[in-house]
Amino acid sequence: MRSIFLETHNIRNLHTGFGQFNFNLAKALSEENEFLNEHEVVLNCNNDLAKKRLGKKLSYKTYRPITRYPLFRIKEKFSLWHSVNQNTKVEPFSKDIPYLLTVHDVNCLNEEYGKRLDFRINQLKSKIARSRALVYVSEFAKKSTHEYFKIPDIPEYVIYNGNTFNNHATLAKESTFTNFIPNKPFIFSIGKLVEKKNFHTLIDMLLFLPDVDLVIAGEMKTKYAEIIKGMIQKYKLEKRVFLLGNITESDKIFYYKNCLAFAFPSLREGFGLPVLEAMTFGKPVFLSINSSLPEIGGTKSFYWENFEAQYMASVFVEGMTKFENNKDIFTSEYINRSQQFTWKNAAKQYIEVYKSIL
């Protein structure tokens, strides 16, 4: 039986984008019985809860951090090695193992500098050079990778992520309780509080939207989070802007269901999964026009072309008016679009790539 190894150590933290990608792709692969009858799918997984949720159709390995270093790389002879994102440091020892790389973004070119940037560039060059094929999570990710890196003459594919909330069992339940419920209609956003997410522009915008609150969920152990907190204090918005930190899936569903609108002014996104999650609930979606967001958001989302606060507020007010005047049309379009992106489809496309390499 051929063995396919997925380097999924990021599954240890399901609050991250990579963690969610790893888990949901693995879950979808675990449901492909015909493929699993002839192939063993092995995950690098040190999360016992994830293993329990993924089940026994997959196999699991747990490798120590020392395997990140060349001398201690993994010597097991898998039939295919899938590096599920461009930042993974765990690699196979043998250069002969067929290698597949999924590229989510090349954000390091805008976010790193000095020796760290040099490391990221050389790391990605090395991964590309040893790959038998490349998968990108969006056309934007493919385009930006080609702009900065020389791509060899190998097969390339774009496989979109699935919408995590498609066929999500908890959506059938009424999420009527959470630890915090705003008093006013609120804009919801979610993501790790880092500079590229651009959340501070929403706080500036809020000064021109006196009847709306703002709720932001996501990891707050960052320097940028302190900047955001400083802005809230400076503008005396403590009763209108709420930073929740990491939240549960049930809480996330509550805020998507009950928000006035979803906002995502991110500067750099390889895909932008929260956009689809919000669309699942038919909510109006406001996005920056940067990177992959127009590709994922489609024609019914509303876009900010710049981040001047009063302009952002005017786009929001005009968008909400248009949404309310055509609510049935917009809601239907959002829900239909959200359902076009499924992990089942993603898994089937990855399986075809696996087979083509094997």
mmCIF file of C-alpha atoms in Angstrom:
data_model
loop_
_atom_site.group_PDB
_atom_site.id
_atom_site.type_symbol
_atom_site.label_atom_id
_atom_site.label_comp_id
_atom_site.label_asym_id
_atom_site.label_seq_id
_atom_site.Cartn_x
_atom_site.Cartn_y
_atom_site.Cartn_z
ATOM 1 C CA MET A 1 0.000 0.000 0.000
ATOM 2 C CA ARG A 2 1.362 3.416 -0.947
ATOM 3 C CA SER A 3 1.803 5.893 1.883
ATOM 4 C CA ILE A 4 1.193 9.631 1.600
ATOM 5 C CA PHE A 5 2.672 11.783 4.349
ATOM 6 C CA LEU A 6 1.115 15.156 5.145
ATOM 7 C CA GLU A 7 3.359 17.500 7.120
ATOM 8 C CA THR A 8 0.549 18.833 9.306
ATOM 9 C CA HIS A 9 2.264 19.776 12.564
ATOM 10 C CA ASN A 10 0.285 23.073 12.562
ATOM 11 C CA ILE A 11 -2.756 21.008 13.459
ATOM 12 C CA ARG A 12 -1.611 21.425 17.045
ATOM 13 C CA ASN A 13 -3.303 24.843 17.120
ATOM 14 C CA LEU A 14 -6.751 24.886 15.550
ATOM 15 C CA HIS A 15 -7.146 28.611 16.226
ATOM 16 C CA THR A 16 -4.740 29.388 13.361
ATOM 17 C CA GLY A 17 -5.458 29.446 9.641
ATOM 18 C CA PHE A 18 -2.901 26.721 8.934
ATOM 19 C CA GLY A 19 -4.316 24.641 11.772
ATOM 20 C CA GLN A 20 -7.804 24.871 10.282
ATOM 21 C CA PHE A 21 -6.511 24.092 6.782
ATOM 22 C CA ASN A 22 -4.632 21.025 7.991
ATOM 23 C CA PHE A 23 -7.533 19.700 10.023
ATOM 24 C CA ASN A 24 -10.250 20.233 7.435
ATOM 25 C CA LEU A 25 -8.237 18.808 4.550
ATOM 26 C CA ALA A 26 -7.364 15.768 6.667
ATOM 27 C CA LYS A 27 -11.008 15.352 7.711
ATOM 28 C CA ALA A 28 -12.167 15.435 4.101
ATOM 29 C CA LEU A 29 -9.466 12.936 3.069
ATOM 30 C CA SER A 30 -10.578 10.629 5.894
ATOM 31 C CA GLU A 31 -13.986 10.361 4.201
ATOM 32 C CA GLU A 32 -12.577 9.241 0.833
ATOM 33 C CA ASN A 33 -12.972 5.508 1.466
ATOM 34 C CA GLU A 34 -12.141 4.307 -2.030
ATOM 35 C CA PHE A 35 -8.814 6.133 -1.990
ATOM 36 C CA LEU A 36 -8.011 4.984 1.555
ATOM 37 C CA ASN A 37 -8.583 1.360 0.584
ATOM 38 C CA GLU A 38 -5.440 1.574 -1.561
ATOM 39 C CA HIS A 39 -3.435 4.330 0.124
ATOM 40 C CA GLU A 40 -2.322 5.072 3.663
ATOM 41 C CA VAL A 41 -2.591 8.766 4.599
ATOM 42 C CA VAL A 42 -0.205 9.662 7.428
ATOM 43 C CA LEU A 43 -0.402 12.921 9.386
ATOM 44 C CA ASN A 44 2.305 14.577 11.463
ATOM 45 C CA CYS A 45 -0.052 15.204 14.377
ATOM 46 C CA ASN A 46 0.548 15.880 18.068
ATOM 47 C CA ASN A 47 -2.994 16.970 18.904
ATOM 48 C CA ASP A 48 -4.919 14.185 20.641
ATOM 49 C CA LEU A 49 -8.245 16.000 20.298
ATOM 50 C CA ALA A 50 -7.695 16.379 16.556
ATOM 51 C CA LYS A 51 -6.842 12.676 16.267
ATOM 52 C CA LYS A 52 -10.057 11.777 18.065
ATOM 53 C CA ARG A 53 -12.106 13.981 15.772
ATOM 54 C CA LEU A 54 -10.362 12.746 12.617
ATOM 55 C CA GLY A 55 -10.831 9.079 13.453
ATOM 56 C CA LYS A 56 -8.966 5.860 12.754
ATOM 57 C CA LYS A 57 -9.017 5.818 8.955
ATOM 58 C CA LEU A 58 -5.897 7.982 8.945
ATOM 59 C CA SER A 59 -2.506 7.139 10.452
ATOM 60 C CA TYR A 60 -0.542 9.415 12.762
ATOM 61 C CA LYS A 61 3.094 10.191 13.514
ATOM 62 C CA THR A 62 4.490 12.631 16.034
ATOM 63 C CA TYR A 63 7.935 13.957 15.221
ATOM 64 C CA ARG A 64 10.103 15.878 17.641
ATOM 65 C CA PRO A 65 11.154 19.455 16.817
ATOM 66 C CA ILE A 66 14.731 18.269 16.213
ATOM 67 C CA THR A 67 13.587 16.801 12.883
ATOM 68 C CA ARG A 68 13.497 20.364 11.531
ATOM 69 C CA TYR A 69 17.296 20.255 11.229
ATOM 70 C CA PRO A 70 18.882 18.673 8.120
ATOM 71 C CA LEU A 71 20.969 16.088 9.978
ATOM 72 C CA PHE A 72 17.907 14.752 11.803
ATOM 73 C CA ARG A 73 15.392 14.831 8.979
ATOM 74 C CA ILE A 74 12.850 12.035 8.672
ATOM 75 C CA LYS A 75 14.304 8.942 7.018
ATOM 76 C CA GLU A 76 11.092 6.965 6.559
ATOM 77 C CA LYS A 77 10.423 6.128 2.901
ATOM 78 C CA PHE A 78 6.949 7.459 2.195
ATOM 79 C CA SER A 79 5.577 7.107 -1.338
ATOM 80 C CA LEU A 80 4.726 10.819 -1.435
ATOM 81 C CA TRP A 81 5.475 13.766 0.839
ATOM 82 C CA HIS A 82 2.980 16.631 0.910
ATOM 83 C CA SER A 83 4.289 19.832 2.482
ATOM 84 C CA VAL A 84 0.914 21.426 3.227
ATOM 85 C CA ASN A 85 2.206 24.967 3.535
ATOM 86 C CA GLN A 86 5.265 26.890 2.431
ATOM 87 C CA ASN A 87 6.550 27.524 5.978
ATOM 88 C CA THR A 88 6.910 23.957 7.255
ATOM 89 C CA LYS A 89 10.430 23.124 8.416
ATOM 90 C CA VAL A 90 10.037 19.357 8.805
ATOM 91 C CA GLU A 91 11.333 17.731 5.612
ATOM 92 C CA PRO A 92 12.202 14.240 4.337
ATOM 93 C CA PHE A 93 15.859 13.216 4.496
ATOM 94 C CA SER A 94 15.805 11.593 1.070
ATOM 95 C CA LYS A 95 15.640 13.747 -2.053
ATOM 96 C CA ASP A 96 14.146 10.793 -3.921
ATOM 97 C CA ILE A 97 10.736 10.926 -2.224
ATOM 98 C CA PRO A 98 8.189 12.565 -4.570
ATOM 99 C CA TYR A 99 7.330 15.953 -3.088
ATOM 100 C CA LEU A 100 4.215 18.121 -3.353
ATOM 101 C CA LEU A 101 4.043 21.684 -2.033
ATOM 102 C CA THR A 102 0.962 23.774 -1.269
ATOM 103 C CA VAL A 103 1.636 27.510 -1.391
ATOM 104 C CA HIS A 104 -0.795 29.691 0.565
ATOM 105 C CA ASP A 105 0.999 33.001 0.119
ATOM 106 C CA VAL A 106 4.383 34.690 -0.170
ATOM 107 C CA ASN A 107 3.604 37.248 2.523
ATOM 108 C CA CYS A 108 7.073 36.813 4.004
ATOM 109 C CA LEU A 109 8.376 39.167 1.312
ATOM 110 C CA ASN A 110 6.333 41.975 2.874
ATOM 111 C CA GLU A 111 6.493 40.954 6.508
ATOM 112 C CA GLU A 112 10.056 39.773 7.170
ATOM 113 C CA TYR A 113 13.441 41.434 6.795
ATOM 114 C CA GLY A 114 17.134 40.743 7.245
ATOM 115 C CA LYS A 115 18.282 37.220 8.016
ATOM 116 C CA ARG A 116 14.762 35.998 8.704
ATOM 117 C CA LEU A 117 13.632 37.095 5.253
ATOM 118 C CA ASP A 118 16.690 35.463 3.672
ATOM 119 C CA PHE A 119 15.805 32.239 5.464
ATOM 120 C CA ARG A 120 12.187 32.321 4.247
ATOM 121 C CA ILE A 121 13.211 33.004 0.652
ATOM 122 C CA ASN A 122 15.815 30.229 0.611
ATOM 123 C CA GLN A 123 13.395 27.856 2.332
ATOM 124 C CA LEU A 124 10.714 28.406 -0.306
ATOM 125 C CA LYS A 125 13.222 28.212 -3.161
ATOM 126 C CA SER A 126 14.380 24.850 -1.828
ATOM 127 C CA LYS A 127 10.836 23.540 -1.511
ATOM 128 C CA ILE A 128 9.937 24.640 -5.029
ATOM 129 C CA ALA A 129 13.114 23.119 -6.473
ATOM 130 C CA ARG A 130 12.392 19.672 -5.033
ATOM 131 C CA SER A 131 8.668 19.658 -5.886
ATOM 132 C CA ARG A 132 7.121 17.388 -8.499
ATOM 133 C CA ALA A 133 4.046 19.661 -8.556
ATOM 134 C CA LEU A 134 2.756 22.835 -6.924
ATOM 135 C CA VAL A 135 -0.697 23.611 -5.549
ATOM 136 C CA TYR A 136 -1.850 27.163 -4.815
ATOM 137 C CA VAL A 137 -4.876 28.070 -2.696
ATOM 138 C CA SER A 138 -5.892 30.875 -5.065
ATOM 139 C CA GLU A 139 -5.040 32.371 -8.427
ATOM 140 C CA PHE A 140 -3.618 35.332 -6.527
ATOM 141 C CA ALA A 141 -1.252 33.033 -4.601
ATOM 142 C CA LYS A 142 -0.089 31.538 -7.904
ATOM 143 C CA LYS A 143 0.379 34.935 -9.557
ATOM 144 C CA SER A 144 2.335 36.419 -6.640
ATOM 145 C CA THR A 145 4.560 33.337 -6.357
ATOM 146 C CA HIS A 146 5.443 33.607 -10.043
ATOM 147 C CA GLU A 147 6.267 37.286 -9.593
ATOM 148 C CA TYR A 148 8.992 36.586 -7.048
ATOM 149 C CA PHE A 149 10.214 33.041 -7.694
ATOM 150 C CA LYS A 150 11.396 31.096 -10.706
ATOM 151 C CA ILE A 151 9.023 28.161 -11.116
ATOM 152 C CA PRO A 152 10.347 25.035 -12.847
ATOM 153 C CA ASP A 153 8.440 23.310 -15.611
ATOM 154 C CA ILE A 154 6.237 21.173 -13.373
ATOM 155 C CA PRO A 155 2.441 20.763 -13.086
ATOM 156 C CA GLU A 156 0.682 23.568 -11.224
ATOM 157 C CA TYR A 157 -2.833 23.546 -9.777
ATOM 158 C CA VAL A 158 -5.159 25.963 -7.999
ATOM 159 C CA ILE A 159 -7.249 24.187 -5.380
ATOM 160 C CA TYR A 160 -9.496 26.428 -3.323
ATOM 161 C CA ASN A 161 -9.971 25.799 0.373
ATOM 162 C CA GLY A 162 -13.340 24.584 1.534
ATOM 163 C CA ASN A 163 -15.795 26.593 3.578
ATOM 164 C CA THR A 164 -15.385 25.217 7.090
ATOM 165 C CA PHE A 165 -19.065 25.768 7.856
ATOM 166 C CA ASN A 166 -20.482 23.854 4.906
ATOM 167 C CA ASN A 167 -22.465 20.955 6.343
ATOM 168 C CA HIS A 168 -21.242 21.987 9.802
ATOM 169 C CA ALA A 169 -23.356 20.103 12.346
ATOM 170 C CA THR A 170 -23.394 22.965 14.821
ATOM 171 C CA LEU A 171 -25.045 25.283 12.288
ATOM 172 C CA ALA A 172 -28.249 23.349 12.741
ATOM 173 C CA LYS A 173 -28.329 24.329 16.392
ATOM 174 C CA GLU A 174 -29.584 27.683 17.582
ATOM 175 C CA SER A 175 -26.554 29.493 18.990
ATOM 176 C CA THR A 176 -28.446 31.871 21.269
ATOM 177 C CA PHE A 177 -25.888 32.280 24.040
ATOM 178 C CA THR A 178 -22.356 33.515 24.258
ATOM 179 C CA ASN A 179 -20.261 35.079 26.991
ATOM 180 C CA PHE A 180 -20.631 38.541 25.485
ATOM 181 C CA ILE A 181 -23.471 40.157 23.540
ATOM 182 C CA PRO A 182 -23.072 43.785 22.357
ATOM 183 C CA ASN A 183 -25.893 46.217 23.132
ATOM 184 C CA LYS A 184 -25.878 47.780 19.648
ATOM 185 C CA PRO A 185 -25.821 46.359 16.128
ATOM 186 C CA PHE A 186 -22.236 45.304 15.540
ATOM 187 C CA ILE A 187 -19.678 44.688 12.829
ATOM 188 C CA PHE A 188 -17.794 41.420 13.294
ATOM 189 C CA SER A 189 -14.244 40.572 12.232
ATOM 190 C CA ILE A 190 -11.882 37.758 13.090
ATOM 191 C CA GLY A 191 -8.181 36.954 12.752
ATOM 192 C CA LYS A 192 -4.922 37.067 14.640
ATOM 193 C CA LEU A 193 -4.186 40.644 15.670
ATOM 194 C CA VAL A 194 -1.222 41.321 13.414
ATOM 195 C CA GLU A 195 -0.452 44.322 11.206
ATOM 196 C CA LYS A 196 -1.494 42.752 7.908
ATOM 197 C CA LYS A 197 -5.065 42.268 9.163
ATOM 198 C CA ASN A 198 -5.409 46.068 9.238
ATOM 199 C CA PHE A 199 -7.989 46.050 12.034
ATOM 200 C CA HIS A 200 -7.057 49.553 13.180
ATOM 201 C CA THR A 201 -8.776 50.975 10.101
ATOM 202 C CA LEU A 202 -12.097 49.628 11.395
ATOM 203 C CA ILE A 203 -11.614 51.532 14.642
ATOM 204 C CA ASP A 204 -10.942 54.759 12.725
ATOM 205 C CA MET A 205 -14.044 54.083 10.620
ATOM 206 C CA LEU A 206 -16.176 53.585 13.710
ATOM 207 C CA LEU A 207 -15.754 57.272 14.617
ATOM 208 C CA PHE A 208 -18.041 58.020 11.645
ATOM 209 C CA LEU A 209 -20.562 55.281 12.517
ATOM 210 C CA PRO A 210 -21.924 56.305 15.935
ATOM 211 C CA ASP A 211 -24.719 53.744 16.015
ATOM 212 C CA VAL A 212 -22.567 50.656 15.370
ATOM 213 C CA ASP A 213 -20.241 48.644 17.625
ATOM 214 C CA LEU A 214 -17.254 46.524 16.588
ATOM 215 C CA VAL A 215 -16.367 43.010 17.746
ATOM 216 C CA ILE A 216 -12.965 41.518 16.845
ATOM 217 C CA ALA A 217 -12.044 37.915 17.712
ATOM 218 C CA GLY A 218 -8.592 36.384 17.409
ATOM 219 C CA GLU A 219 -5.286 35.829 19.157
ATOM 220 C CA MET A 220 -4.121 38.937 21.027
ATOM 221 C CA LYS A 221 -0.591 38.025 22.141
ATOM 222 C CA THR A 222 0.962 40.472 19.671
ATOM 223 C CA LYS A 223 2.442 43.952 19.622
ATOM 224 C CA TYR A 224 -0.269 45.023 17.210
ATOM 225 C CA ALA A 225 -2.919 44.080 19.778
ATOM 226 C CA GLU A 226 -1.373 46.613 22.152
ATOM 227 C CA ILE A 227 -1.613 49.271 19.429
ATOM 228 C CA ILE A 228 -5.280 48.437 18.954
ATOM 229 C CA LYS A 229 -5.911 48.675 22.701
ATOM 230 C CA GLY A 230 -4.171 52.048 22.739
ATOM 231 C CA MET A 231 -6.447 53.330 19.968
ATOM 232 C CA ILE A 232 -9.542 52.171 21.827
ATOM 233 C CA GLN A 233 -8.433 54.109 24.910
ATOM 234 C CA LYS A 234 -7.405 57.178 22.915
ATOM 235 C CA TYR A 235 -10.787 57.459 21.216
ATOM 236 C CA LYS A 236 -12.680 56.428 24.378
ATOM 237 C CA LEU A 237 -14.324 53.520 22.567
ATOM 238 C CA GLU A 238 -14.148 51.014 25.416
ATOM 239 C CA LYS A 239 -17.944 50.618 25.287
ATOM 240 C CA ARG A 240 -18.055 50.219 21.503
ATOM 241 C CA VAL A 241 -15.009 48.149 20.464
ATOM 242 C CA PHE A 242 -14.610 44.692 21.967
ATOM 243 C CA LEU A 243 -11.559 42.428 21.613
ATOM 244 C CA LEU A 244 -12.524 38.855 22.469
ATOM 245 C CA GLY A 245 -9.293 36.925 21.912
ATOM 246 C CA ASN A 246 -9.623 33.335 20.686
ATOM 247 C CA ILE A 247 -13.204 32.101 20.756
ATOM 248 C CA THR A 248 -14.943 28.736 20.424
ATOM 249 C CA GLU A 249 -16.577 27.527 17.232
ATOM 250 C CA SER A 250 -19.980 27.982 18.876
ATOM 251 C CA ASP A 251 -19.170 31.593 19.776
ATOM 252 C CA LYS A 252 -17.882 32.223 16.256
ATOM 253 C CA ILE A 253 -21.161 30.959 14.822
ATOM 254 C CA PHE A 254 -23.088 33.213 17.214
ATOM 255 C CA TYR A 255 -21.264 36.334 16.056
ATOM 256 C CA TYR A 256 -21.578 35.454 12.374
ATOM 257 C CA LYS A 257 -25.295 34.819 12.845
ATOM 258 C CA ASN A 258 -26.015 37.959 14.809
ATOM 259 C CA CYS A 259 -23.679 40.593 13.381
ATOM 260 C CA LEU A 260 -24.924 43.476 11.279
ATOM 261 C CA ALA A 261 -22.124 42.861 8.782
ATOM 262 C CA PHE A 262 -18.735 41.194 8.434
ATOM 263 C CA ALA A 263 -15.642 43.312 7.755
ATOM 264 C CA PHE A 264 -12.200 42.142 6.646
ATOM 265 C CA PRO A 265 -9.838 44.981 5.653
ATOM 266 C CA SER A 266 -6.802 42.695 5.406
ATOM 267 C CA LEU A 267 -3.824 43.782 3.321
ATOM 268 C CA ARG A 268 -2.508 40.308 2.486
ATOM 269 C CA GLU A 269 -4.518 37.090 2.229
ATOM 270 C CA GLY A 270 -3.644 33.964 0.302
ATOM 271 C CA PHE A 271 -7.281 32.887 0.575
ATOM 272 C CA GLY A 272 -9.412 34.486 3.327
ATOM 273 C CA LEU A 273 -11.569 31.722 4.808
ATOM 274 C CA PRO A 274 -13.590 33.986 7.182
ATOM 275 C CA VAL A 275 -15.128 35.622 4.101
ATOM 276 C CA LEU A 276 -16.839 32.359 3.150
ATOM 277 C CA GLU A 277 -17.802 31.654 6.747
ATOM 278 C CA ALA A 278 -19.641 34.977 6.954
ATOM 279 C CA MET A 279 -21.344 34.368 3.611
ATOM 280 C CA THR A 280 -22.731 31.094 4.989
ATOM 281 C CA PHE A 281 -25.072 33.216 7.088
ATOM 282 C CA GLY A 282 -25.994 35.595 4.274
ATOM 283 C CA LYS A 283 -24.314 38.534 5.942
ATOM 284 C CA PRO A 284 -23.145 41.623 3.998
ATOM 285 C CA VAL A 285 -19.398 41.389 3.496
ATOM 286 C CA PHE A 286 -17.001 44.365 3.393
ATOM 287 C CA LEU A 287 -13.461 43.654 2.221
ATOM 288 C CA SER A 288 -10.282 45.351 1.171
ATOM 289 C CA ILE A 289 -9.660 45.136 -2.555
ATOM 290 C CA ASN A 290 -6.197 43.695 -1.925
ATOM 291 C CA SER A 291 -4.692 40.280 -2.693
ATOM 292 C CA SER A 292 -7.060 37.297 -3.032
ATOM 293 C CA LEU A 293 -10.110 38.866 -1.378
ATOM 294 C CA PRO A 294 -11.932 39.937 -4.575
ATOM 295 C CA GLU A 295 -11.328 36.439 -5.957
ATOM 296 C CA ILE A 296 -13.008 34.866 -2.933
ATOM 297 C CA GLY A 297 -15.532 37.610 -2.173
ATOM 298 C CA GLY A 298 -17.008 37.752 -5.666
ATOM 299 C CA THR A 299 -19.222 40.443 -7.164
ATOM 300 C CA LYS A 300 -21.723 40.894 -4.320
ATOM 301 C CA SER A 301 -19.190 41.844 -1.648
ATOM 302 C CA PHE A 302 -18.398 45.497 -0.987
ATOM 303 C CA TYR A 303 -14.787 46.661 -1.335
ATOM 304 C CA TRP A 304 -12.626 49.387 0.145
ATOM 305 C CA GLU A 305 -10.106 50.753 -2.352
ATOM 306 C CA ASN A 306 -8.330 52.760 0.352
ATOM 307 C CA PHE A 307 -8.476 53.058 4.128
ATOM 308 C CA GLU A 308 -9.319 56.688 4.777
ATOM 309 C CA ALA A 309 -11.787 56.498 7.659
ATOM 310 C CA GLN A 310 -14.601 58.686 6.332
ATOM 311 C CA TYR A 311 -14.425 56.993 2.921
ATOM 312 C CA MET A 312 -14.607 53.554 4.565
ATOM 313 C CA ALA A 313 -17.668 54.657 6.535
ATOM 314 C CA SER A 314 -19.373 55.946 3.380
ATOM 315 C CA VAL A 315 -18.726 52.620 1.581
ATOM 316 C CA PHE A 316 -20.174 50.824 4.597
ATOM 317 C CA VAL A 317 -23.331 52.975 4.745
ATOM 318 C CA GLU A 318 -23.905 52.761 0.984
ATOM 319 C CA GLY A 319 -23.283 49.013 1.014
ATOM 320 C CA MET A 320 -25.676 48.406 3.888
ATOM 321 C CA THR A 321 -28.344 50.487 2.117
ATOM 322 C CA LYS A 322 -27.909 48.479 -1.075
ATOM 323 C CA PHE A 323 -27.980 45.236 0.913
ATOM 324 C CA GLU A 324 -31.161 46.151 2.812
ATOM 325 C CA ASN A 325 -32.922 47.268 -0.367
ATOM 326 C CA ASN A 326 -32.119 43.947 -2.090
ATOM 327 C CA LYS A 327 -31.780 41.696 0.924
ATOM 328 C CA ASP A 328 -33.209 38.499 -0.556
ATOM 329 C CA ILE A 329 -30.986 38.728 -3.639
ATOM 330 C CA PHE A 330 -27.808 39.477 -1.679
ATOM 331 C CA THR A 331 -28.498 36.847 0.974
ATOM 332 C CA SER A 332 -29.149 34.164 -1.636
ATOM 333 C CA GLU A 333 -26.006 35.113 -3.595
ATOM 334 C CA TYR A 334 -23.837 34.998 -0.470
ATOM 335 C CA ILE A 335 -25.140 31.622 0.663
ATOM 336 C CA ASN A 336 -24.858 30.101 -2.812
ATOM 337 C CA ARG A 337 -21.285 31.339 -3.179
ATOM 338 C CA SER A 338 -20.296 29.990 0.239
ATOM 339 C CA GLN A 339 -21.541 26.553 -0.764
ATOM 340 C CA GLN A 340 -19.388 26.431 -3.898
ATOM 341 C CA PHE A 341 -16.239 26.009 -1.788
ATOM 342 C CA THR A 342 -16.219 22.587 -0.111
ATOM 343 C CA TRP A 343 -13.513 20.540 1.570
ATOM 344 C CA LYS A 344 -14.900 17.459 -0.166
ATOM 345 C CA ASN A 345 -14.111 19.019 -3.551
ATOM 346 C CA ALA A 346 -10.696 20.129 -2.294
ATOM 347 C CA ALA A 347 -9.891 16.607 -1.047
ATOM 348 C CA LYS A 348 -10.934 15.032 -4.347
ATOM 349 C CA GLN A 349 -8.741 17.470 -6.278
ATOM 350 C CA TYR A 350 -5.765 16.789 -3.998
ATOM 351 C CA ILE A 351 -6.289 13.061 -4.492
ATOM 352 C CA GLU A 352 -6.083 13.531 -8.262
ATOM 353 C CA VAL A 353 -2.815 15.418 -7.774
ATOM 354 C CA TYR A 354 -1.497 12.661 -5.497
ATOM 355 C CA LYS A 355 -2.369 10.032 -8.100
ATOM 356 C CA SER A 356 -0.743 11.987 -10.914
ATOM 357 C CA ILE A 357 2.536 12.205 -8.983
ATOM 358 C CA LEU A 358 2.465 8.581 -7.818
#
